Coordinates of C-alpha atoms in Angstrom, one line a residue:
X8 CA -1.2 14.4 29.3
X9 CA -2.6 15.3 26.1
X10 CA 0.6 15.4 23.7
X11 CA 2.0 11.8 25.7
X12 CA -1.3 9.9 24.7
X13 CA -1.1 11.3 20.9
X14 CA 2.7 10.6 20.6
X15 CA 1.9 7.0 21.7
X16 CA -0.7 6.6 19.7
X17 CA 1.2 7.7 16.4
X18 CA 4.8 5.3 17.7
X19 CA 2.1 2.9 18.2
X20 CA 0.5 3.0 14.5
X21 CA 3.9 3.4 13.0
X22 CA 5.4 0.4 14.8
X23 CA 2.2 -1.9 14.0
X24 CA 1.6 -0.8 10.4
X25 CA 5.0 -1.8 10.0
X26 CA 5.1 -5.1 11.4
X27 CA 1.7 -6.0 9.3
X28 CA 1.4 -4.0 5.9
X29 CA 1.9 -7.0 3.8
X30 CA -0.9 -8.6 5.2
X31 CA -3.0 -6.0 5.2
X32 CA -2.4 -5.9 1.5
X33 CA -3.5 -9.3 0.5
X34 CA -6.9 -8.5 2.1
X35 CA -7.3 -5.7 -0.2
X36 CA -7.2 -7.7 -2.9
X37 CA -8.6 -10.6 -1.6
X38 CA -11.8 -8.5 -0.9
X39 CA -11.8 -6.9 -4.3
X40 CA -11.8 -9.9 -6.4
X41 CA -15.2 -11.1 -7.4
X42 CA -16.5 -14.5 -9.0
X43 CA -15.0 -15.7 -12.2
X44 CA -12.3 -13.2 -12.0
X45 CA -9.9 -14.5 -9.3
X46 CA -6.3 -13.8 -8.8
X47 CA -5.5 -15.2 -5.9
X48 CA -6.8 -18.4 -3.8
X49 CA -5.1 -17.6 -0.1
X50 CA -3.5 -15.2 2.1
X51 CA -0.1 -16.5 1.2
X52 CA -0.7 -17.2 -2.8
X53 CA -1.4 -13.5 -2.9
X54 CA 2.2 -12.6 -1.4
X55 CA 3.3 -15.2 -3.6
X56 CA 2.5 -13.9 -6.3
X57 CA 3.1 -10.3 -5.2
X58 CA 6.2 -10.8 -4.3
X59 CA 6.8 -13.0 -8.4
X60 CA 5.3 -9.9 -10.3
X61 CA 5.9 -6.8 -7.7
X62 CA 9.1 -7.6 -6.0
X63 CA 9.6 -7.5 -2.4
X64 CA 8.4 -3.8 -1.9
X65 CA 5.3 -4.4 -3.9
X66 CA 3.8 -5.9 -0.7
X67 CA 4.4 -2.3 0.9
X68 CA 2.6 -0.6 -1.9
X69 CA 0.8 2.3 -0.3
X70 CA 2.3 2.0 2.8
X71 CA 3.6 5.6 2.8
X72 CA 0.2 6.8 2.7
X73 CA -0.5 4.5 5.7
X74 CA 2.2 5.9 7.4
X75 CA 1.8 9.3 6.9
X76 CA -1.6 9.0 8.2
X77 CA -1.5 6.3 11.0
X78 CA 0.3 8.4 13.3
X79 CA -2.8 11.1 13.4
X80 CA -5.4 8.0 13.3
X81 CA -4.2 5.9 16.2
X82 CA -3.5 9.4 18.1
X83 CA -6.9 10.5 17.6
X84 CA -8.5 6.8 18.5
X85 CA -6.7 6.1 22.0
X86 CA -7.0 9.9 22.6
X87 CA -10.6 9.9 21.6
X88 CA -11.2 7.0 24.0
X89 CA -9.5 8.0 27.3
X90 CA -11.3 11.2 27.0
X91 CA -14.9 10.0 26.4
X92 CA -13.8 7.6 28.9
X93 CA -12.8 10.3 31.4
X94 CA -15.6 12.3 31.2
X95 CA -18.2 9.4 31.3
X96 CA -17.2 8.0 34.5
X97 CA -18.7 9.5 37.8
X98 CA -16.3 11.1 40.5
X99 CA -13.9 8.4 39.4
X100 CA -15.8 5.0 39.6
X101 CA -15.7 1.8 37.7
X102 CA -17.3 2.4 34.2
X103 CA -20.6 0.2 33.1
X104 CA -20.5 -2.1 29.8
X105 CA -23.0 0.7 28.6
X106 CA -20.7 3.8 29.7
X107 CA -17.7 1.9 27.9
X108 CA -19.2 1.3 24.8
X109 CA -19.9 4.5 24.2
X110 CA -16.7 5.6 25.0
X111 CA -15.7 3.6 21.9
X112 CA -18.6 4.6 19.6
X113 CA -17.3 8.2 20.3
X114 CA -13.9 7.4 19.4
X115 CA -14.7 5.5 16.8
X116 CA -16.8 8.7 15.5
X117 CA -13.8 10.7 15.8
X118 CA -11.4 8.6 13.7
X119 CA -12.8 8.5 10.7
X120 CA -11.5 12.0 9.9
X121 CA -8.5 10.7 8.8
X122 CA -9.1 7.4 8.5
X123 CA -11.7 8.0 5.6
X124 CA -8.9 9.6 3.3
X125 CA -6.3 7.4 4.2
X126 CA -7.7 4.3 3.6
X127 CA -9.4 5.2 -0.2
X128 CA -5.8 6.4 -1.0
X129 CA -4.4 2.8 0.2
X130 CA -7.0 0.9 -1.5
X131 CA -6.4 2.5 -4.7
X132 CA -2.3 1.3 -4.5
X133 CA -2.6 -1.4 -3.1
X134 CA -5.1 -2.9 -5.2
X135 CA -3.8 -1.3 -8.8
X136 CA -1.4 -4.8 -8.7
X137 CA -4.1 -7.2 -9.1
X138 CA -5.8 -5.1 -11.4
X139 CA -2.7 -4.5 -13.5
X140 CA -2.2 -8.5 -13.2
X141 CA -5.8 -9.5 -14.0
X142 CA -5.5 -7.1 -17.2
X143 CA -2.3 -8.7 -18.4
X144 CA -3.2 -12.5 -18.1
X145 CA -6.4 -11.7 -20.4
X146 CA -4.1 -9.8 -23.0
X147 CA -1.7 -13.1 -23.0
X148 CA -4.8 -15.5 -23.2
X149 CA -6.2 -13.1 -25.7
X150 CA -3.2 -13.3 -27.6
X151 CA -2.5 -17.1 -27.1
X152 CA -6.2 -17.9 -28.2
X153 CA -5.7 -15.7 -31.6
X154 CA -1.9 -16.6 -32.6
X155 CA 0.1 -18.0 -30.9
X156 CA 3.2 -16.0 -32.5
X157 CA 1.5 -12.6 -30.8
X158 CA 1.5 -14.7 -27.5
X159 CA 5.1 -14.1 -27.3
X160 CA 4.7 -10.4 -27.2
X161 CA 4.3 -8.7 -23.6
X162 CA 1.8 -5.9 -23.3
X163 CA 2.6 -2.7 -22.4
X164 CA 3.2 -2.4 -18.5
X165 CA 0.5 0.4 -17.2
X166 CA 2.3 3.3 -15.7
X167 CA 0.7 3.2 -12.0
X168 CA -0.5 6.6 -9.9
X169 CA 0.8 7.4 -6.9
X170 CA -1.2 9.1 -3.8
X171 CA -0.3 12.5 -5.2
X172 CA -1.7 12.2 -8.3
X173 CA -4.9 10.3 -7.0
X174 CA -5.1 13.0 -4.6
X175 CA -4.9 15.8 -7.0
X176 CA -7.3 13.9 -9.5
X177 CA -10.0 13.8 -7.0
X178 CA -9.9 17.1 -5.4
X179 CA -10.0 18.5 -9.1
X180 CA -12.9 16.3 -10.3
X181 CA -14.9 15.9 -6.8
X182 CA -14.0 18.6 -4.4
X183 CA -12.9 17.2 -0.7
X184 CA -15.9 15.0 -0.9
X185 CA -14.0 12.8 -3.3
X186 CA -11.4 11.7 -0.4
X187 CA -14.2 10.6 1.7
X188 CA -15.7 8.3 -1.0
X189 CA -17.3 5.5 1.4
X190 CA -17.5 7.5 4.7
X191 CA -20.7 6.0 5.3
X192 CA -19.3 2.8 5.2
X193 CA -16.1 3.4 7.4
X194 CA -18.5 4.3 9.8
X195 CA -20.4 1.3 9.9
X196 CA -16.7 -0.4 9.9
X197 CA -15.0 1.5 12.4
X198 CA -17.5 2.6 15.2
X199 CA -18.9 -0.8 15.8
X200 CA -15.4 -2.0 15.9
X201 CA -14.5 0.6 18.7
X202 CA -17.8 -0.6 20.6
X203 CA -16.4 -4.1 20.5
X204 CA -12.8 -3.5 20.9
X205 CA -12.3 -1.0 23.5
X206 CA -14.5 -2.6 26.4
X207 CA -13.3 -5.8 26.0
X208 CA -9.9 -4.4 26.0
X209 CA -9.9 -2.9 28.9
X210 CA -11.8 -5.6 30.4
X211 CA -9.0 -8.0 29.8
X212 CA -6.6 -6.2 30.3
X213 CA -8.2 -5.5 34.4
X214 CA -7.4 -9.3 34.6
X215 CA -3.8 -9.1 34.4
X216 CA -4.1 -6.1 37.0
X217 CA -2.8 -6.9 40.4
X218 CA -3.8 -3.5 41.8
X219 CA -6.3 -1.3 40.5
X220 CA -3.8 1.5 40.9
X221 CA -0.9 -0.7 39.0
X222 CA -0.6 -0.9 35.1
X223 CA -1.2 -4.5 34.3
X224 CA 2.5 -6.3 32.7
X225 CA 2.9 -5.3 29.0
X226 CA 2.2 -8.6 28.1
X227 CA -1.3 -8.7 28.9
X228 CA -1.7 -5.3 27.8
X229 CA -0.2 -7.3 24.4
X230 CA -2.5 -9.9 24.8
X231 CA -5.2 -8.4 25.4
X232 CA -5.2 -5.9 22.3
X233 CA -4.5 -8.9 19.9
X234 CA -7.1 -11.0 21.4
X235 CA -9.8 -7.8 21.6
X236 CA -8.8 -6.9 18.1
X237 CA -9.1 -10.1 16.3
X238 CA -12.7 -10.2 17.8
X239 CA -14.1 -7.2 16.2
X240 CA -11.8 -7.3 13.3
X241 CA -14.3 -10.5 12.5
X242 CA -17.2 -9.1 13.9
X243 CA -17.1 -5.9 11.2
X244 CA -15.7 -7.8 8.7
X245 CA -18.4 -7.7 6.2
X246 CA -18.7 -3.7 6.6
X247 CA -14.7 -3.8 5.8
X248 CA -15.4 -5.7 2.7
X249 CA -18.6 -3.1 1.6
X250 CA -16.2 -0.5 2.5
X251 CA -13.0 -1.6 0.4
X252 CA -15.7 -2.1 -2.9
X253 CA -17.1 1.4 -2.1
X254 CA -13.8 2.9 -2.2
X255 CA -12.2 0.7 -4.7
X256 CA -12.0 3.7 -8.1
X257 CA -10.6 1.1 -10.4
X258 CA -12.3 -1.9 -11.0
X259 CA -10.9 -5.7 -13.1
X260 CA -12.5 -7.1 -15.9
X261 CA -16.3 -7.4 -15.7
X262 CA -16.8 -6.7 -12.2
X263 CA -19.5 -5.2 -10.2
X264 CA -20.2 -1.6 -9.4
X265 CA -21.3 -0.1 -6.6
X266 CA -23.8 3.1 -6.1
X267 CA -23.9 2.5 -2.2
X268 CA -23.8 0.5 0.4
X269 CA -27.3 -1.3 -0.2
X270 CA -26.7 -1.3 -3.7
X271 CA -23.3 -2.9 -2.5
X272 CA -25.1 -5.5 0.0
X273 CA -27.6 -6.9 -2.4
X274 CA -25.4 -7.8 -5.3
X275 CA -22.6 -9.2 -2.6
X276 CA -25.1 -11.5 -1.5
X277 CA -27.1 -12.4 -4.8
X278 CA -24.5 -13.0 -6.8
X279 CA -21.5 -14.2 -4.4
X280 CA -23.2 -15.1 -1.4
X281 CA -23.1 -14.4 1.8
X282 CA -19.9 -16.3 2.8
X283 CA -18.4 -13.0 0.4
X284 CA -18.8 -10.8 3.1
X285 CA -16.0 -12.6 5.4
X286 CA -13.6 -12.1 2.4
X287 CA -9.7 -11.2 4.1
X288 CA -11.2 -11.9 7.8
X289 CA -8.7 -14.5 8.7
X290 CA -6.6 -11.3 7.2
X291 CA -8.0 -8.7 8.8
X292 CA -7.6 -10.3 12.3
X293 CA -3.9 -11.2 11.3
X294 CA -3.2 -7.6 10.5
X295 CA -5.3 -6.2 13.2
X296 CA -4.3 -8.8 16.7
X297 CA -0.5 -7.6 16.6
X298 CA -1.5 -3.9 15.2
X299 CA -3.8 -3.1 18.6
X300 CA -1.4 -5.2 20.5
X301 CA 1.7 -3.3 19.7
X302 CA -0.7 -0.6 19.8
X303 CA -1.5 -1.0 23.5
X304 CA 1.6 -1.9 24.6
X305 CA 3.6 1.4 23.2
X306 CA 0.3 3.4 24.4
X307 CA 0.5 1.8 28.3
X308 CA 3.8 1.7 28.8
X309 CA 4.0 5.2 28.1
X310 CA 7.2 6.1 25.8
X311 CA 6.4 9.5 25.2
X312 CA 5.9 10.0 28.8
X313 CA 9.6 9.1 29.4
X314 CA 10.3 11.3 26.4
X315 CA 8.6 14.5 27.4
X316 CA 10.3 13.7 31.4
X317 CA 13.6 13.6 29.6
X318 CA 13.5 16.9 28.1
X319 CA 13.6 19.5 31.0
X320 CA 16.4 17.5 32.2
X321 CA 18.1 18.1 28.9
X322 CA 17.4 22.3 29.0
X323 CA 19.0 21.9 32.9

């Protein structure tokens, strides 16, 4: 039913963005940072140092927006696709590679909705660290290269927004149209991804079947949504980085901007190459293999399903 594929999809994005948020956050920044201004070197220097100048909770920063929003994201993604999926398929035979992938595309399509405005709310928090860093290490080499007496004098820590106020801001100075900043770009992200992932999903996942009629173990259904989410985590990887500069508000000391994503493209590639554009992947796979894989297994083994049974039993 309708409501037991949307409450597994939300448990299933809560459970996952959980597990991987920290992660997910050192891509961010590792993305952001361009040549001659980096922070961070690696996946775990970034946490490192996080974790030295944030604390332990300034890995989860922005999660709450994540989490407010997942829920309705992953709902409307595994919904979108079993219903696309449904109504492709003819009186209830196998569904072509072609018939699949646009299942996905649709989904994809449909997603975005939320996941527009809850990702250029995350960005902004989760990338206001590095920024903040990056600002105070050229005040202390500032300082340092004038006097070296000043040197000893901390600058004045930034006070940082939160999602409310970033929120407000933008609706005040842009309208709605300010919280989808980048839409474009998410859509080049997130319905190629859907093409990719969902067939080869639930391709995979047929191999662990013993019986058409049988849900395969959750295992495989694990399995197979780390191993189909990993692959087009990579493949759209270079849309995920155009998409993370589009939406980025704040920017470090002289670094780009961005009037679109061509404008984007070009100056990625001229003057950081095109390795640039695989910034955060082995990231963005590790966030994304156990995200779809927890995903999967929450949405297949059905919790809510037991959950909604349970209720009339509790009215009896």
């Amino acid at each position: 039913s309708l409501p037991a594929k949307l409450i597994n999809g939300g448990i299933a994005g809560l459970i996952g963005v959980t597990c991987v948020f920290p992660i997910d956050l050192a891509k961010t920044r590792l993305q952001n940072q361009q040549n001659g201004q980096r922070m961070y070197t690696s996946l775990s220097d970034c946490l490192i140092k996080t974790i030295r100048s944030e604390g332990y909770f300034g890995m989860y920063r922005g999660a709450a927006v994540n989490l407010t929003l997942v829920t309705p994201e992953k709902a409307i993604k595994l919904a979108a696709n079993d219903f696309f999926r449904h109504h492709l398929s003819k009186d209830g035979k196998k569904l072509t590679l072609l018939r699949e992938m646009l299942a996905g595309c649709g989904a994809g399509t449909c997603q975005v909705i939320v996941t527009t405005p809850m990702e250029m709310l995350k960005i902004q928090l989760q990338d206001a660290g590095r920024i903040a860093a990056q600002k105070k290490l050229m005040a202390a080499q500032a300082q340092l290269s004038s006097s070296p007496a000043a040197a000893a004098a901390e600058p004045a820590a930034e006070r940082r927004p939160t999602a409310t106020q970033i929120t407000r801001e933008l609706l005040r100075s842009k309208g709605i149209a300010g919280l989808y900043k980048g839409l474009g770009a998410t859509l080049l992200r997130d319905v190629p991804f859907s093409i990719v992932y969902f067939p080869l999903f639930a391709n995979l996942n047929k191999l662990g079947q013993k019986d058409p009629n049988v849900k395969a173990p959750f295992y495989v259904s694990f399995l197979s949504g780390c191993v189909a989410g990993s692959t087009a985590a990579v493949a759209v990887n270079p849309c995920d980085v155009i998409k993370t500069r589009l939406q980025s508000l704040q920017r470090g000391v002289n670094e780009d901007t961005y009037s679109g994503i061509l404008d984007c493209t070009k100056k990625i590639w001229q003057r950081e190459g095109p390795t640039a554009f695989f910034k955060g992947a082995y990231c963005r796979a590790l966030v994304i293999a156990p995200l779809f894989g927890i995903a999967q297994v929450v949405y297949f083994v059905g919790i809510a399903e037991f959950l909604l049974d349970m209720l009339p039993k509790r009215r009896a």
